[in-house]
Amino acid sequence: MKPENIKWRVVDKPGETFKVHRSIYTDPDIYQTELEQIFEGNWIYIAHDSQLPNANDYFTTLVGRQPVVISRDDEGKLHGFINACTHRGAKICRKKKGNTKNWSCPYHGWVFNPQGEILDIKSLDTANYPDSFQKSDYDLTRIKVDSYAGFIFASVNTEVQELKDHLAGAKVFMDLFNEQSAEGLEILPGTSVYTHHGNWKMQAENGVDGYHVDTVHASYFRIAANRNERAAKEGAEDKVKAIDPLTEQPRNGTYTLGNGHQLFWIDVPNFRDRGLGMEYDALVERVGEVKAKWMAARLRQLVIYPNVILFDGISTQMRHWRPLSQDETEVTVNCIAPVGEPAESRTRRLRQYEDFYGASGLATPDDLTEFDACQDGYYGIKSAWHDFNRGMTQIIDGPDDVVAEITTEVLNSAPHMADEGLYHHNYRNWLKLMTRKMPTQQGAV
Amino acid sequence: MAIDLQLTAEVTDFLLEEADLLDRRDWDSWLELYEEQCLFWIPAWEDDDVLCEDPDNEVSLIYLDDKNRLKDRVWRINSGLSSSLIRMPRMAHMVSNVRIKEASAERILVHAKFQANAYKLDEHRVDFFFGDYHYELLPKGDSFSIKTKKVIIRNDIIPRQLDFFSV
Amino acid sequence: MKPEDVKWRIIDKPGETFKVHRSIYTDPEIYKAELEEIFEGNWIYVAHDSQLPNANDYFTTMVGRQPVVISRDDEGKLHGFINACTHRGAKICRKKKGNAKNWSCPYHGWVFNPQGEILDIKSLDTANYPDGFQKSDYNLTPIKVDSYAGFIFASINTEVQELEDHLAGAKVFMDMFSEQSEQGLEILPGTSVYTHHGNWKMQAENGVDGYHLDVVHASYLTLAGMRAKEAAEAAGGDNIKAIQPQNPDTTGGNYALGNGHVMIWIDIANFRDRGLGLQYDSLVERVGEHRAKWMAGRLRQVMIYPNVILFDGISTQMRHWRPLSQDETEVTVNCIAPVGEPAESRKRRLRQYEDFYGASGLATPDDLTEFDACQEGYYGAKSPWQDFDRGMKSHQMGADDDARSIGLEPESSAERAADESLYHGEYRQWVKLLSEGAD
């Protein structure tokens, strides 16, 4: 897709207006270009360290449309490959995850190791390959894999920038997330996958949309309040203790962190009811007052562009997604928790996670319904533009006083989480990725 | 014919037990339900309404006339040598409409309906077969053993897999 | 699709390398071109003579995306038509097969005969058609239909070359297949249809892939060995007698037969356990020692491009397929047998057929799982090329001694069944059809 066919869809006049054309959510050509330029051209979150902890563990997933396998070698180093045999293309590792020293392709029996090297070509002695034959030409096709703070990313574009540079200002907040425990984090057993009607970009918007919270999740907050009332009245125990960031209008805001990454935050009044809040005093001792406040008392939702959100507030969630078409998205959610936390905190964390998140929780289904309603609405192309102008006059260049306590690597700050200024960064980055020149695709000879 | 409620209840429980063993993949216990000289048979269809009822001259989808052939299929699952059986589907069998068609001290003929639901992990897809079970059961102690199980699949376009556990 | 958008996907450097780009299995544009140029431009296997043996029998099927009906007239001649009424397009023959002298369209009652001629237009007397009206303009739209050795083919493209020319070297093996019985062959009752994830071209490759046999079918081959051993020990118990072919990686051979048709062969150690092997001595008497060896002692899998394989080895099967999309394929399988074979042979053939073939057998499900795995792997577009280089240095153009001994003049011969050089013939034809159209 030519840059001039994309650029007009974003109107960016700082201080005046910021508009996107709703065809970006519905146009199949835009979607195709997103797959090539973003999902198969950029870093994509794929897994957490704890999902393949041991030597010879592997983990399979998709990056864009491409099947990949990530492995860990004897020295703990991560590798990634296109999950297709170099002989006839059959997927080699077939299960979601596993542990094996030799990968034997079930179709014609070729064998590889977790470093992607070909170990055996069946009946090579009778193969009569041409003179130019080199066994090593049949090693698996390598992709880029790297991790930061336990979060593993991959890119099928081998010329992509270094992961640390890509993560930019998000790293500080990934550290905050990771340092909940001195022993790191672990994905808890129990993965849920759901699909919804609605373009993937709504996932990246809605996860840092502070404006929808009290409307879309009204039923959730009413239930939370009712539980509190009932517990107080009956002297009974509210086992879930829903986190309620809204009733006292605490301080909140948003930041843009570079390369499309964004964050919103809000102080949680009853933070001592949170899994980590129950350990608050010990946490202060370990990481200091400022960090402890950020980690336990401040709800944070961090979008790492384009496909994952780290939730730390109402429990702790990793949510990542994969577009299935311009209209359909597949979402994978996991509860992530500090290694070695006390049993009571672990249980609290799980109940809060199940209560709010996931297609079976009390909040996410309402979000999904809005995605569906938006996607339908976007086809009303006679009403083609929408703006992200809320908070336009309050955008601060660089960090505000709150975030300055922990980092300066912030592009913009906004004093209200309901402000929409962070989306300017989101879509400026989108435009940049969509219109940049990619290395020539292999094959188009 | 007067309905023998007691026998119907016992037979129903036996059929539900077989279904549950298949869903739980307890193959050894499942095999124990069968006689040594047994028949496990799924005839193919010839036309819209014509079933192939002559297995020595017409094609069957599965025709196993010896318990060793059932054991072959269980062995294949356990062998790890079959890629189609590496990721087994998650199954739920529903069995209903259980009716005793004939009962004597020697044997009991039973008709029932089934729907066998499969969730296939490779393809993220739900498939199911539905149709009829025709059993010939032999009394064995205070329960039964299976002499013949004939399965008539009514939706016979096969989505990749049809094995003894799929129906 | 322009020829230059197709041609770069095949790299054909004889003696050096033969590569295909995996986008040929996943690109929707390629798929569309295949429907037009191959499935609706070339001869397609549709049925066997024995499926419509009598006058006024009909048989309905699809050629590419198009519904067709094949019929046999009073004189035994085959006809074929687009199965759509010339009035409003309703499918006329609705069942898989039937027998009728008059085909009456259930929508507005127009009547045709099995030669496709329109017999009656309901209420023609009050029709007030324009002056240009000619009743015969409403005859059914004919397609090309012809048969060879009992195998019926059809083509939507009425300019396609003659069937005999199209079949090229495959005819030698079709004759061999058909001659199992002097009375010809018959499709046995009991058709199975299955669908699978995976491009149709994998069907055309895998059916003549000797290299996958011991890996994909390891569980089958191990079982066959175990059964034979048990039977020897217990004297009984194995009433299937699974066929055990020799090692395709080191023995047998393959041929490219022209126009994309290809075949592999492997000798069978226990061939006297086969349906035809049970009759071996009388077969030798009828066709001679050498031909009998080819027919009963040698597994042959003959792929007639683009949509059917004749299997003669582990039982006898006709397998043909139809693409549903670039990702999905529908396969129809039949057991085919010599007319009038003894009951024991027929029973043996059936049990061996059910044991191995079909989505409910012990072998096919593993093939289908590999097609699924390949189709997913092909979307790994960062690893796009695959070669068919195995056997590159040892295959020869033209006939080898084995080919000459049966009067076969193939495009190329290879000395092992597992060699991949036969695919060069297959994909040269693919490129030709997509860039130049059918002859």
GROMACS .gro file of C-alpha atoms in nm, chain C residues 27-187:
model
  161
  639ASP     CA    1  -0.203  -1.736  -0.218
  640PRO     CA    2  -0.575  -1.684  -0.292
  641GLU     CA    3  -0.486  -1.540  -0.636
  642ILE     CA    4  -0.300  -1.857  -0.727
  643TYR     CA    5  -0.595  -2.060  -0.607
  644LYS     CA    6  -0.835  -1.865  -0.826
  645ALA     CA    7  -0.608  -1.911  -1.128
  646GLU     CA    8  -0.590  -2.286  -1.054
  647LEU     CA    9  -0.968  -2.311  -1.055
  648GLU     CA   10  -0.987  -2.137  -1.389
  649GLU     CA   11  -0.690  -2.287  -1.570
  650ILE     CA   12  -0.665  -2.633  -1.414
  651PHE     CA   13  -0.993  -2.746  -1.260
  652GLU     CA   14  -1.214  -2.570  -1.513
  653GLY     CA   15  -0.965  -2.573  -1.800
  654ASN     CA   16  -0.836  -2.929  -1.804
  655TRP     CA   17  -0.965  -3.286  -1.789
  656ILE     CA   18  -1.091  -3.386  -1.444
  657TYR     CA   19  -1.165  -3.739  -1.326
  658VAL     CA   20  -1.532  -3.760  -1.232
  659ALA     CA   21  -1.647  -4.122  -1.205
  660HIS     CA   22  -1.596  -4.483  -1.305
  661ASP     CA   23  -1.804  -4.661  -1.571
  662SER     CA   24  -1.947  -4.893  -1.308
  663GLN     CA   25  -2.113  -4.599  -1.130
  664LEU     CA   26  -2.349  -4.542  -1.425
  665PRO     CA   27  -2.359  -4.873  -1.608
  666ASN     CA   28  -2.709  -4.861  -1.760
  667ALA     CA   29  -2.894  -4.659  -2.021
  668ASN     CA   30  -3.042  -4.340  -1.868
  669ASP     CA   31  -2.823  -4.360  -1.559
  670TYR     CA   32  -2.694  -4.027  -1.442
  671PHE     CA   33  -2.424  -3.919  -1.198
  672THR     CA   34  -2.384  -3.569  -1.057
  673THR     CA   35  -2.065  -3.407  -0.936
  674MET     CA   36  -1.862  -3.086  -0.943
  675VAL     CA   37  -1.589  -2.989  -1.188
  676GLY     CA   38  -1.404  -2.706  -1.018
  677ARG     CA   39  -1.684  -2.484  -0.890
  678GLN     CA   40  -1.934  -2.598  -1.153
  679PRO     CA   41  -2.214  -2.849  -1.098
  680VAL     CA   42  -2.224  -3.110  -1.374
  681VAL     CA   43  -2.428  -3.415  -1.460
  682ILE     CA   44  -2.293  -3.710  -1.657
  683SER     CA   45  -2.542  -3.938  -1.832
  684ARG     CA   46  -2.541  -4.250  -2.043
  685ASP     CA   47  -2.776  -4.275  -2.338
  686ASP     CA   48  -2.953  -4.578  -2.491
  687GLU     CA   49  -2.646  -4.662  -2.694
  688GLY     CA   50  -2.411  -4.651  -2.398
  689LYS     CA   51  -2.263  -4.316  -2.502
  690LEU     CA   52  -2.167  -4.073  -2.226
  691HIS     CA   53  -2.285  -3.712  -2.218
  692GLY     CA   54  -2.212  -3.430  -1.980
  693PHE     CA   55  -2.384  -3.101  -1.903
  694ILE     CA   56  -2.375  -2.808  -1.670
  695ASN     CA   57  -2.632  -2.925  -1.414
  696ALA     CA   58  -2.841  -2.608  -1.428
  697CYS     CA   59  -3.174  -2.556  -1.598
  698THR     CA   60  -3.146  -2.323  -1.900
  699HIS     CA   61  -3.458  -2.143  -1.774
  700ARG     CA   62  -3.377  -2.022  -1.426
  701GLY     CA   63  -3.058  -2.212  -1.334
  702ALA     CA   64  -3.196  -2.459  -1.081
  703LYS     CA   65  -2.998  -2.781  -1.048
  704ILE     CA   66  -3.189  -3.036  -1.250
  705CYS     CA   67  -3.055  -3.371  -1.132
  706ARG     CA   68  -3.048  -3.339  -0.757
  707LYS     CA   69  -2.936  -3.679  -0.631
  708LYS     CA   70  -2.585  -3.815  -0.641
  709LYS     CA   71  -2.699  -4.070  -0.898
  710GLY     CA   72  -3.018  -4.202  -1.051
  711ASN     CA   73  -3.188  -4.340  -1.359
  712ALA     CA   74  -3.445  -4.139  -1.552
  713LYS     CA   75  -3.552  -4.104  -1.915
  714ASN     CA   76  -3.685  -3.756  -1.859
  715TRP     CA   77  -3.523  -3.493  -1.645
  716SER     CA   78  -3.795  -3.265  -1.520
  717CYS     CA   79  -3.678  -2.948  -1.350
  718PRO     CA   80  -3.857  -2.924  -1.015
  719TYR     CA   81  -3.871  -2.542  -1.031
  720HIS     CA   82  -4.081  -2.455  -1.343
  721GLY     CA   83  -4.128  -2.801  -1.491
  722TRP     CA   84  -3.908  -2.783  -1.801
  723VAL     CA   85  -3.817  -3.132  -1.923
  724PHE     CA   86  -3.490  -3.251  -2.079
  725ASN     CA   87  -3.364  -3.590  -2.191
  726PRO     CA   88  -3.031  -3.754  -2.096
  727GLN     CA   89  -2.887  -3.623  -2.426
  728GLY     CA   90  -2.949  -3.273  -2.292
  729GLU     CA   91  -3.224  -3.188  -2.540
  730ILE     CA   92  -3.517  -2.987  -2.419
  731LEU     CA   93  -3.838  -3.187  -2.452
  732ASP     CA   94  -4.093  -2.957  -2.296
  733ILE     CA   95  -4.132  -2.595  -2.198
  734LYS     CA   96  -4.432  -2.570  -1.971
  735SER     CA   97  -4.716  -2.364  -2.124
  736LEU     CA   98  -4.522  -2.281  -2.435
  737ASP     CA   99  -4.851  -2.198  -2.605
  738THR     CA  100  -4.905  -1.893  -2.384
  739ALA     CA  101  -4.538  -1.797  -2.362
  740ASN     CA  102  -4.532  -1.516  -2.619
  741TYR     CA  103  -4.157  -1.549  -2.658
  742PRO     CA  104  -3.992  -1.302  -2.895
  743ASP     CA  105  -3.962  -1.381  -3.264
  744GLY     CA  106  -3.605  -1.504  -3.224
  745PHE     CA  107  -3.719  -1.791  -3.004
  746GLN     CA  108  -3.574  -2.132  -3.089
  747LYS     CA  109  -3.664  -2.419  -2.858
  748SER     CA  110  -3.328  -2.585  -2.921
  749ASP     CA  111  -3.147  -2.278  -2.780
  750TYR     CA  112  -3.266  -2.408  -2.445
  751ASN     CA  113  -3.088  -2.743  -2.460
  752LEU     CA  114  -2.861  -2.807  -2.162
  753THR     CA  115  -2.509  -2.666  -2.191
  754PRO     CA  116  -2.281  -2.953  -2.291
  755ILE     CA  117  -1.936  -3.015  -2.147
  756LYS     CA  118  -1.668  -3.256  -2.273
  757VAL     CA  119  -1.690  -3.612  -2.141
  758ASP     CA  120  -1.483  -3.913  -2.238
  759SER     CA  121  -1.355  -4.231  -2.078
  760TYR     CA  122  -1.049  -4.449  -2.094
  761ALA     CA  123  -1.031  -4.805  -1.959
  762GLY     CA  124  -1.350  -4.738  -1.766
  763PHE     CA  125  -1.235  -4.415  -1.602
  764ILE     CA  126  -1.458  -4.119  -1.692
  765PHE     CA  127  -1.318  -3.768  -1.724
  766ALA     CA  128  -1.490  -3.438  -1.794
  767SER     CA  129  -1.380  -3.090  -1.895
  768ILE     CA  130  -1.564  -2.761  -1.881
  769ASN     CA  131  -1.322  -2.638  -2.146
  770THR     CA  132  -1.470  -2.764  -2.472
  771GLU     CA  133  -1.146  -2.681  -2.656
  772VAL     CA  134  -0.937  -2.913  -2.442
  773GLN     CA  135  -0.720  -3.172  -2.622
  774GLU     CA  136  -0.844  -3.529  -2.669
  775LEU     CA  137  -0.851  -3.737  -2.351
  776GLU     CA  138  -0.611  -4.000  -2.490
  777ASP     CA  139  -0.352  -3.733  -2.562
  778HIS     CA  140  -0.405  -3.581  -2.221
  779LEU     CA  141  -0.354  -3.913  -2.042
  780ALA     CA  142  -0.017  -3.969  -2.214
  781GLY     CA  143   0.197  -4.227  -2.030
  782ALA     CA  144  -0.068  -4.284  -1.762
  783LYS     CA  145  -0.261  -4.505  -2.005
  784VAL     CA  146  -0.011  -4.791  -1.964
  785PHE     CA  147  -0.090  -4.806  -1.592
  786MET     CA  148  -0.463  -4.751  -1.635
  787ASP     CA  149  -0.469  -5.056  -1.862
  788MET     CA  150  -0.270  -5.254  -1.610
  789PHE     CA  151  -0.516  -5.151  -1.337
  790SER     CA  152  -0.819  -5.233  -1.547
  791GLU     CA  153  -0.689  -5.572  -1.660
  792GLN     CA  154  -0.699  -5.718  -1.309
  793SER     CA  155  -1.013  -5.890  -1.434
  794GLU     CA  156  -1.120  -5.978  -1.785
  795GLN     CA  157  -1.461  -5.846  -1.694
  796GLY     CA  158  -1.321  -5.507  -1.590
  797LEU     CA  159  -1.352  -5.326  -1.259
  798GLU     CA  160  -1.635  -5.209  -1.039
  799ILE     CA  161  -1.661  -4.947  -0.768
   0.00000   0.00000   0.00000
